[in-house]
Amino acid sequence: MRILHTMLRVGDLQRSIDFYTKVLGMKLLRTSENEQYKYTLAFVGYGNNPDHAELELTYNWGVDKYEMGNAYGHIAISADDIYATCEAVRANGGNVTREPGPVAGGSTVIAFVTDPDGYKIEFIERKFDGGGRGCTLNGVSANALHGGCGQALIHPTDREVQTKKRRYVSAVFLLRAFSVRRADKRLRASA
């Protein structure tokens, strides 16, 4: 099992699509309309199901505002630079409700914002350990951060993927060079 999507009801679909794509860097994955039941769906995310969880933005035609109630908590998104992300949120219609800073009693930098509809979003800043092992969260490597059903909690950035590919190619090249030298040494020894 995996989490596929979370649905948020929005009052202005285009405003929400713009916020999640232009401000938070998600992609508009697909849209659909249901004329019979009068709603439009837009799925946004950092990648498609089943590898990435998505946000389903639901616009019920003619409804421009919802009561939030007190049951909804927040969604969490990792960010490379929380300070810049919070400035982008402010500049594009969102509100910063907790300024970036360390979590109480810890060193992980977090912030809370609301999107244009008032949904709470927690940003958790990612730290690179410098040892080529990717990012860490509270000192735990991203490789160890998996949910019980295999859902990765932190997804590598494009830069991390490219770095891993380069390191892999370099390692393969070195192994092949070492194997050729070893084989050459054996040939000389047997001659």
Short mmCIF file of C-alpha atoms in Angstrom, two decimals:
data_model
loop_
_atom_site.label_atom_id
_atom_site.label_comp_id
_atom_site.label_asym_id
_atom_site.label_seq_id
_atom_site.Cartn_x
_atom_site.Cartn_y
_atom_site.Cartn_z
CA MET A 1 0.00 0.00 0.00
CA ARG A 2 1.03 3.59 -0.63
CA ILE A 3 -0.41 7.03 -0.13
CA LEU A 4 -1.55 8.12 -3.59
CA HIS A 5 -2.98 11.58 -3.00
CA THR A 6 -4.44 14.02 -0.52
CA MET A 7 -7.46 16.09 -1.58
CA LEU A 8 -7.83 19.79 -0.81
CA ARG A 9 -11.00 21.72 -1.69
CA VAL A 10 -10.08 25.08 -3.18
CA GLY A 11 -12.04 28.25 -3.92
CA ASP A 12 -10.06 29.37 -6.98
CA LEU A 13 -8.54 26.50 -8.94
CA GLN A 14 -6.14 28.53 -11.07
CA ARG A 15 -4.86 30.47 -8.05
CA SER A 16 -4.16 27.16 -6.27
CA ILE A 17 -2.51 25.58 -9.32
CA ASP A 18 -0.29 28.67 -9.64
CA PHE A 19 0.65 28.56 -5.94
CA TYR A 20 1.60 24.89 -5.89
CA THR A 21 3.39 24.94 -9.25
CA LYS A 22 5.03 28.38 -9.39
CA VAL A 23 5.77 28.85 -5.69
CA LEU A 24 6.33 25.30 -4.45
CA GLY A 25 7.77 23.89 -7.68
CA MET A 26 5.22 21.12 -8.22
CA LYS A 27 4.06 20.10 -11.68
CA LEU A 28 0.49 20.15 -12.95
CA LEU A 29 0.09 16.43 -13.63
CA ARG A 30 -3.46 16.23 -15.01
CA THR A 31 -6.91 17.82 -14.84
CA SER A 32 -10.44 16.57 -15.32
CA GLU A 33 -13.94 18.04 -15.23
CA ASN A 34 -17.18 16.44 -14.18
CA GLU A 35 -20.07 18.43 -15.66
CA GLN A 36 -22.74 16.18 -14.12
CA TYR A 37 -21.54 16.81 -10.54
CA LYS A 38 -20.07 20.27 -11.29
CA TYR A 39 -16.47 20.00 -10.15
CA THR A 40 -12.99 20.22 -11.63
CA LEU A 41 -9.94 18.31 -10.40
CA ALA A 42 -6.30 19.26 -10.80
CA PHE A 43 -3.55 16.91 -9.63
CA VAL A 44 -0.21 18.50 -8.72
CA GLY A 45 2.96 16.98 -7.33
CA TYR A 46 6.70 16.46 -7.66
CA GLY A 47 6.07 13.34 -9.74
CA ASN A 48 3.29 10.95 -10.71
CA ASN A 49 1.70 8.06 -8.84
CA PRO A 50 2.67 5.49 -7.77
CA ASP A 51 6.21 6.76 -7.12
CA HIS A 52 5.15 10.10 -5.64
CA ALA A 53 2.16 11.18 -3.60
CA GLU A 54 0.05 13.85 -5.28
CA LEU A 55 -2.24 16.67 -4.18
CA GLU A 56 -5.73 16.61 -5.65
CA LEU A 57 -7.06 20.16 -5.85
CA THR A 58 -10.86 20.00 -6.07
CA TYR A 59 -12.87 22.99 -7.22
CA ASN A 60 -16.63 22.63 -6.69
CA TRP A 61 -18.21 25.02 -9.18
CA GLY A 62 -19.62 28.12 -7.53
CA VAL A 63 -18.00 27.50 -4.12
CA ASP A 64 -15.25 30.02 -3.44
CA LYS A 65 -14.62 29.48 0.29
CA TYR A 66 -14.62 26.62 2.81
CA GLU A 67 -14.71 26.48 6.59
CA MET A 68 -11.43 24.95 7.76
CA GLY A 69 -12.68 23.66 11.09
CA ASN A 70 -10.16 22.46 13.65
CA ALA A 71 -9.46 18.87 12.59
CA TYR A 72 -7.05 19.49 9.70
CA GLY A 73 -3.38 19.65 10.69
CA HIS A 74 -0.94 20.23 7.85
CA ILE A 75 1.02 18.68 5.03
CA ALA A 76 4.84 18.65 5.21
CA ILE A 77 7.22 19.42 2.35
CA SER A 78 11.01 19.33 2.43
CA ALA A 79 12.81 22.45 1.22
CA ASP A 80 16.43 23.20 0.39
CA ASP A 81 16.17 26.84 1.55
CA ILE A 82 13.26 27.54 3.88
CA TYR A 83 13.98 31.27 4.10
CA ALA A 84 13.72 31.76 0.30
CA THR A 85 10.67 29.49 0.16
CA CYS A 86 8.87 31.55 2.81
CA GLU A 87 9.63 34.77 0.91
CA ALA A 88 8.19 33.21 -2.27
CA VAL A 89 5.07 32.16 -0.34
CA ARG A 90 4.59 35.72 0.95
CA ALA A 91 5.08 37.20 -2.52
CA ASN A 92 2.45 34.90 -4.05
CA GLY A 93 -0.55 35.11 -1.76
CA GLY A 94 0.37 32.78 1.09
CA ASN A 95 1.04 33.66 4.72
CA VAL A 96 3.98 32.64 6.90
CA THR A 97 2.45 31.64 10.25
CA ARG A 98 5.69 30.44 11.89
CA GLU A 99 8.91 32.07 10.77
CA PRO A 100 11.79 29.77 9.78
CA GLY A 101 13.87 28.59 12.70
CA PRO A 102 14.96 25.54 14.66
CA VAL A 103 12.28 23.26 16.04
CA ALA A 104 11.94 23.59 19.83
CA GLY A 105 14.68 21.57 21.50
CA GLY A 106 16.34 20.60 18.21
CA SER A 107 18.32 21.85 15.26
CA THR A 108 16.08 21.02 12.30
CA VAL A 109 14.87 24.25 10.67
CA ILE A 110 11.11 24.36 10.05
CA ALA A 111 8.49 26.92 9.09
CA PHE A 112 4.72 26.93 8.74
CA VAL A 113 2.78 28.74 6.03
CA THR A 114 -0.74 28.75 4.68
CA ASP A 115 -1.67 28.50 1.04
CA PRO A 116 -4.16 30.98 -0.51
CA ASP A 117 -7.10 28.87 0.78
CA GLY A 118 -5.73 28.70 4.32
CA TYR A 119 -4.36 25.14 4.31
CA LYS A 120 -1.33 24.76 6.58
CA ILE A 121 1.97 23.58 5.13
CA GLU A 122 5.08 22.74 7.15
CA PHE A 123 8.45 23.18 5.47
CA ILE A 124 11.34 21.09 6.80
CA GLU A 125 14.78 22.22 5.65
CA ARG A 126 17.01 19.50 4.23
CA LYS A 127 20.69 19.41 5.11
CA PHE A 128 23.36 17.83 2.93
CA ASP A 129 25.91 15.90 4.96
CA GLY A 130 28.81 16.69 2.59
CA GLY A 131 29.85 13.05 2.42
CA GLY A 132 28.02 12.26 -0.79
CA ARG A 133 25.27 10.41 1.01
CA GLY A 134 22.44 12.76 0.11
CA CYS A 135 20.32 14.65 2.58
CA THR A 136 19.64 14.18 6.25
CA LEU A 137 16.75 15.09 8.49
CA ASN A 138 17.52 15.29 12.21
CA GLY A 139 20.76 13.45 11.45
CA VAL A 140 18.99 10.51 9.78
CA SER A 141 19.87 9.85 6.14
CA ALA A 142 17.12 10.06 3.55
CA ASN A 143 17.77 6.41 2.70
CA ALA A 144 16.56 5.45 6.17
CA LEU A 145 13.44 7.62 6.05
CA HIS A 146 10.77 5.35 4.63
CA GLY A 147 7.22 4.82 5.77
CA GLY A 148 5.93 1.42 6.75
CA CYS A 149 4.63 0.79 3.22
CA GLY A 150 7.79 1.87 1.40
CA GLN A 151 6.66 5.46 0.79
CA ALA A 152 9.78 7.62 0.81
CA LEU A 153 9.34 10.65 3.04
CA ILE A 154 12.03 12.63 1.24
CA HIS A 155 12.52 12.38 -2.50
CA PRO A 156 15.88 13.21 -4.06
CA THR A 157 16.14 16.40 -6.05
CA ASP A 158 17.16 16.34 -9.72
CA ARG A 159 20.61 17.57 -8.65
CA GLU A 160 20.98 14.66 -6.20
CA VAL A 161 19.96 12.16 -8.89
CA GLN A 162 22.48 13.60 -11.37
CA THR A 163 25.23 13.55 -8.74
CA LYS A 164 24.50 9.90 -7.95
CA LYS A 165 24.58 9.03 -11.66
CA ARG A 166 27.97 10.73 -12.08
CA ARG A 167 29.36 8.93 -9.05
CA TYR A 168 28.04 5.62 -10.32
CA VAL A 169 29.64 6.12 -13.76
CA SER A 170 32.94 7.10 -12.09
CA ALA A 171 32.84 4.03 -9.85
CA VAL A 172 32.13 1.72 -12.80
CA PHE A 173 34.99 3.30 -14.77
CA LEU A 174 37.41 2.82 -11.85
CA LEU A 175 36.32 -0.80 -11.31
CA ARG A 176 36.80 -1.58 -14.99
CA ALA A 177 40.21 0.10 -15.03
CA PHE A 178 41.22 -1.87 -11.94
CA SER A 179 39.98 -5.14 -13.51
CA VAL A 180 41.94 -4.46 -16.74
CA ARG A 181 45.13 -3.77 -14.78
CA ARG A 182 44.62 -6.91 -12.74
CA ALA A 183 44.05 -9.03 -15.86
CA ASP A 184 47.10 -7.45 -17.52
CA LYS A 185 49.19 -8.27 -14.44
CA ARG A 186 48.02 -11.91 -14.55
CA LEU A 187 48.91 -12.18 -18.25
CA ARG A 188 52.42 -10.86 -17.64
CA ALA A 189 52.89 -13.22 -14.71
CA SER A 190 51.85 -16.27 -16.76
CA ALA A 191 54.08 -15.35 -19.74
#
